[in-house]
Short mmCIF file of C-alpha atoms and ligand atoms in Angstrom, two decimals:
data_model
loop_
_atom_site.label_atom_id
_atom_site.label_comp_id
_atom_site.label_asym_id
_atom_site.label_seq_id
_atom_site.Cartn_x
_atom_site.Cartn_y
_atom_site.Cartn_z
CA MET A 512 -20.60 30.52 -14.44
CA SER A 513 -23.91 28.83 -13.78
CA ASP A 514 -26.78 30.59 -12.01
CA VAL A 515 -27.65 27.39 -10.19
CA PRO A 516 -26.14 27.41 -6.71
CA ALA A 517 -24.00 24.37 -5.95
CA ARG A 518 -25.46 22.04 -3.32
CA ASP A 519 -23.54 21.84 -0.08
CA ARG A 520 -21.23 18.88 0.26
CA GLU A 521 -22.37 16.79 3.22
CA VAL A 522 -20.66 15.15 6.17
CA VAL A 523 -22.88 12.45 7.68
CA ALA A 524 -22.86 11.21 11.27
CA GLY A 525 -24.70 8.22 12.73
CA ALA A 526 -26.76 8.10 15.92
CA ILE A 527 -26.93 4.44 16.96
CA PHE A 528 -29.24 3.79 19.93
CA ARG A 529 -29.37 0.49 21.80
CA GLY A 530 -30.80 -0.45 25.16
CA GLY A 531 -31.32 3.15 26.26
CA ARG A 532 -27.81 4.18 25.23
CA LEU A 533 -26.17 6.07 22.37
CA LEU A 534 -22.88 5.11 20.74
CA LEU A 535 -20.14 7.76 20.85
CA ALA A 536 -16.65 7.51 19.36
CA GLN A 537 -13.50 9.28 20.50
CA ARG A 538 -11.54 10.99 17.69
CA THR A 539 -7.82 10.51 17.16
CA SER A 540 -7.37 13.35 14.64
CA PRO A 541 -6.87 16.14 13.76
CA PRO A 542 -4.89 17.22 16.85
CA ALA A 543 -7.49 19.88 17.69
CA LEU A 544 -10.25 17.24 17.89
CA ALA A 545 -8.23 14.26 19.22
CA GLY A 546 -9.66 12.98 22.48
CA ARG A 547 -13.05 14.53 21.88
CA TRP A 548 -16.21 12.50 21.26
CA GLU A 549 -18.48 12.45 18.21
CA LEU A 550 -21.19 10.60 16.40
CA PRO A 551 -19.08 8.55 13.95
CA GLY A 552 -19.28 9.28 10.22
CA GLY A 553 -17.51 11.17 7.45
CA LYS A 554 -17.72 12.92 4.13
CA VAL A 555 -20.18 11.89 1.45
CA GLU A 556 -18.24 11.11 -1.74
CA GLU A 557 -19.19 12.50 -5.11
CA PHE A 558 -22.12 10.54 -6.67
CA GLU A 559 -22.81 8.83 -3.32
CA THR A 560 -26.07 9.22 -1.38
CA PRO A 561 -25.84 10.31 2.28
CA GLN A 562 -27.43 6.98 3.24
CA ALA A 563 -24.81 4.97 1.35
CA ALA A 564 -22.04 7.17 2.74
CA LEU A 565 -23.18 6.60 6.31
CA ALA A 566 -23.29 2.85 5.78
CA ARG A 567 -19.81 2.92 4.21
CA GLU A 568 -18.29 5.12 6.92
CA LEU A 569 -19.70 3.02 9.76
CA ARG A 570 -18.55 -0.18 8.02
CA GLU A 571 -15.03 1.29 7.69
CA GLU A 572 -14.88 2.83 11.16
CA LEU A 573 -16.88 0.39 13.31
CA ALA A 574 -17.02 -2.87 11.29
CA VAL A 575 -20.81 -2.92 11.38
CA GLU A 576 -23.62 -2.96 8.86
CA VAL A 577 -26.26 -0.31 9.48
CA ARG A 578 -29.48 0.80 7.90
CA CYS A 579 -29.59 4.56 7.64
CA GLY A 580 -32.73 6.02 9.18
CA THR A 581 -34.23 9.47 9.57
CA ARG A 582 -32.48 12.74 10.32
CA ILE A 583 -31.96 13.83 13.90
CA GLY A 584 -31.05 17.36 14.98
CA VAL A 585 -30.19 20.48 13.07
CA ASP A 586 -27.95 21.07 10.06
CA VAL A 587 -24.50 22.25 11.19
CA GLN A 588 -22.69 24.46 8.67
CA LEU A 589 -19.01 23.44 8.89
CA SER A 590 -17.74 25.90 6.31
CA ALA A 591 -18.88 27.45 3.06
CA GLY A 592 -20.22 24.53 1.03
CA LEU A 593 -19.89 21.86 3.75
CA VAL A 594 -22.78 20.85 6.00
CA LEU A 595 -22.85 18.24 8.78
CA ARG A 596 -26.04 16.19 9.28
CA ALA A 597 -26.89 13.40 11.73
CA TYR A 598 -29.04 10.39 10.88
CA ARG A 599 -30.38 7.66 13.07
CA ALA A 600 -28.64 4.38 12.18
CA GLU A 601 -30.00 0.95 12.95
CA LEU A 602 -27.47 -1.82 13.62
CA VAL A 603 -28.12 -4.67 11.20
CA SER A 604 -25.10 -6.84 11.96
CA GLY A 605 -21.80 -6.80 13.79
CA GLU A 606 -20.70 -5.42 17.11
CA PRO A 607 -19.10 -1.96 16.88
CA VAL A 608 -15.32 -1.88 17.36
CA ALA A 609 -13.05 1.18 17.21
CA LEU A 610 -11.13 0.65 13.94
CA ASP A 611 -10.58 4.36 13.41
CA HIS A 612 -11.27 5.90 16.82
CA ALA A 613 -9.41 5.76 20.14
CA GLN A 614 -12.38 4.08 21.84
CA LEU A 615 -16.14 3.76 21.82
CA ALA A 616 -18.67 4.41 24.59
CA TRP A 617 -22.36 3.60 24.98
CA VAL A 618 -23.76 6.51 26.98
CA ASP A 619 -27.06 7.17 28.70
CA ALA A 620 -28.59 10.64 28.98
CA GLU A 621 -26.60 11.63 32.09
CA GLU A 622 -23.31 10.42 30.61
CA LEU A 623 -23.95 12.20 27.32
CA LEU A 624 -24.05 15.48 29.22
CA SER A 625 -20.68 14.79 30.82
CA MET A 626 -18.80 13.78 27.63
CA ASP A 627 -16.38 16.16 25.94
CA LEU A 628 -18.20 16.23 22.61
CA VAL A 629 -16.78 18.02 19.57
CA ASP A 630 -18.37 21.46 19.35
CA ASN A 631 -20.32 20.69 16.17
CA ASP A 632 -22.05 17.67 17.66
CA ARG A 633 -23.16 19.64 20.73
CA ALA A 634 -25.86 21.16 18.51
CA TRP A 635 -27.63 17.77 18.56
CA ILE A 636 -27.68 17.29 22.34
CA PRO A 637 -31.33 18.33 22.85
CA GLU A 638 -32.71 15.81 20.34
CA LEU A 639 -30.27 13.07 21.41
CA LEU A 640 -31.29 13.56 25.05
CA GLU A 641 -34.97 13.55 24.15
CA GLU A 642 -34.54 10.26 22.30
CA LEU A 643 -32.46 8.68 25.10
CA ARG A 644 -35.00 9.69 27.72
CA ALA A 645 -37.84 8.22 25.69
CA LEU A 646 -36.11 4.82 25.35
N1 523 B 966 -17.24 16.21 11.93
C1 523 B 966 -17.86 16.68 13.09
N2 523 B 966 -18.67 15.83 13.77
C2 523 B 966 -18.88 14.55 13.36
C3 523 B 966 -18.24 14.07 12.17
C4 523 B 966 -18.44 12.67 11.67
C5 523 B 966 -17.42 14.95 11.48
O1 523 B 966 -17.67 17.85 13.49
N3 523 B 966 -19.72 13.78 14.08
C6 523 B 966 -16.37 17.12 11.16
C7 523 B 966 -14.90 16.89 11.42
C8 523 B 966 -14.28 17.30 10.11
C9 523 B 966 -15.34 16.99 9.05
O2 523 B 966 -16.57 16.93 9.77
O3 523 B 966 -14.10 18.71 10.13
C10 523 B 966 -15.10 15.71 8.28
O4 523 B 966 -15.17 14.64 9.20
P1 523 B 966 -14.15 13.42 9.19
O5 523 B 966 -12.74 13.93 9.24
O6 523 B 966 -14.57 12.48 10.23
O7 523 B 966 -14.52 12.80 7.79
P2 523 B 966 -13.64 12.00 6.74
O8 523 B 966 -12.89 10.96 7.48
O9 523 B 966 -14.52 11.59 5.63
O10 523 B 966 -12.72 13.18 6.27
P3 523 B 966 -11.33 13.17 5.50
O11 523 B 966 -10.61 11.92 5.91
O12 523 B 966 -10.71 14.44 6.04
O13 523 B 966 -11.70 13.26 4.06
#
């Protein structure tokens, strides 16, 4: 056994803002989360940086190229050893399409408040709203 604590594995999620709106994606799985909305993303693979993982996930899920920006919102502990973090993501090319989600929505501040977000992502609402209202 090592004395050095293992680093948490990370799940990354992307906050893409455009024209005063934020991109949300509606999950199809697992059954408990299907139909609920999230910032798209996924698990960072071993030996992958969070930035590279976000770019890969958004390429796979939305068919876009993004540049990973700064963190937004708090760390959300998903389970022992697994933490969820959101990053701003800048669209570099492509128009997002739902390859992996039921549908996509570009929401303004009012709409964000009315969406059925997955519980974990609700932790980011204050910062997402602040950013939307400043746009
Ligand atoms: N979340 C979450 N919010 C959010 C994301 C991208 C993920 O709460 N915005 C949770 C949902 C799952 C876990 O993080 O419990 C992994 O996300 P998932 O399933 O989108 O990531 P994948 O596709 O990399 O995971 P596997 O296919 O299961 O390996």
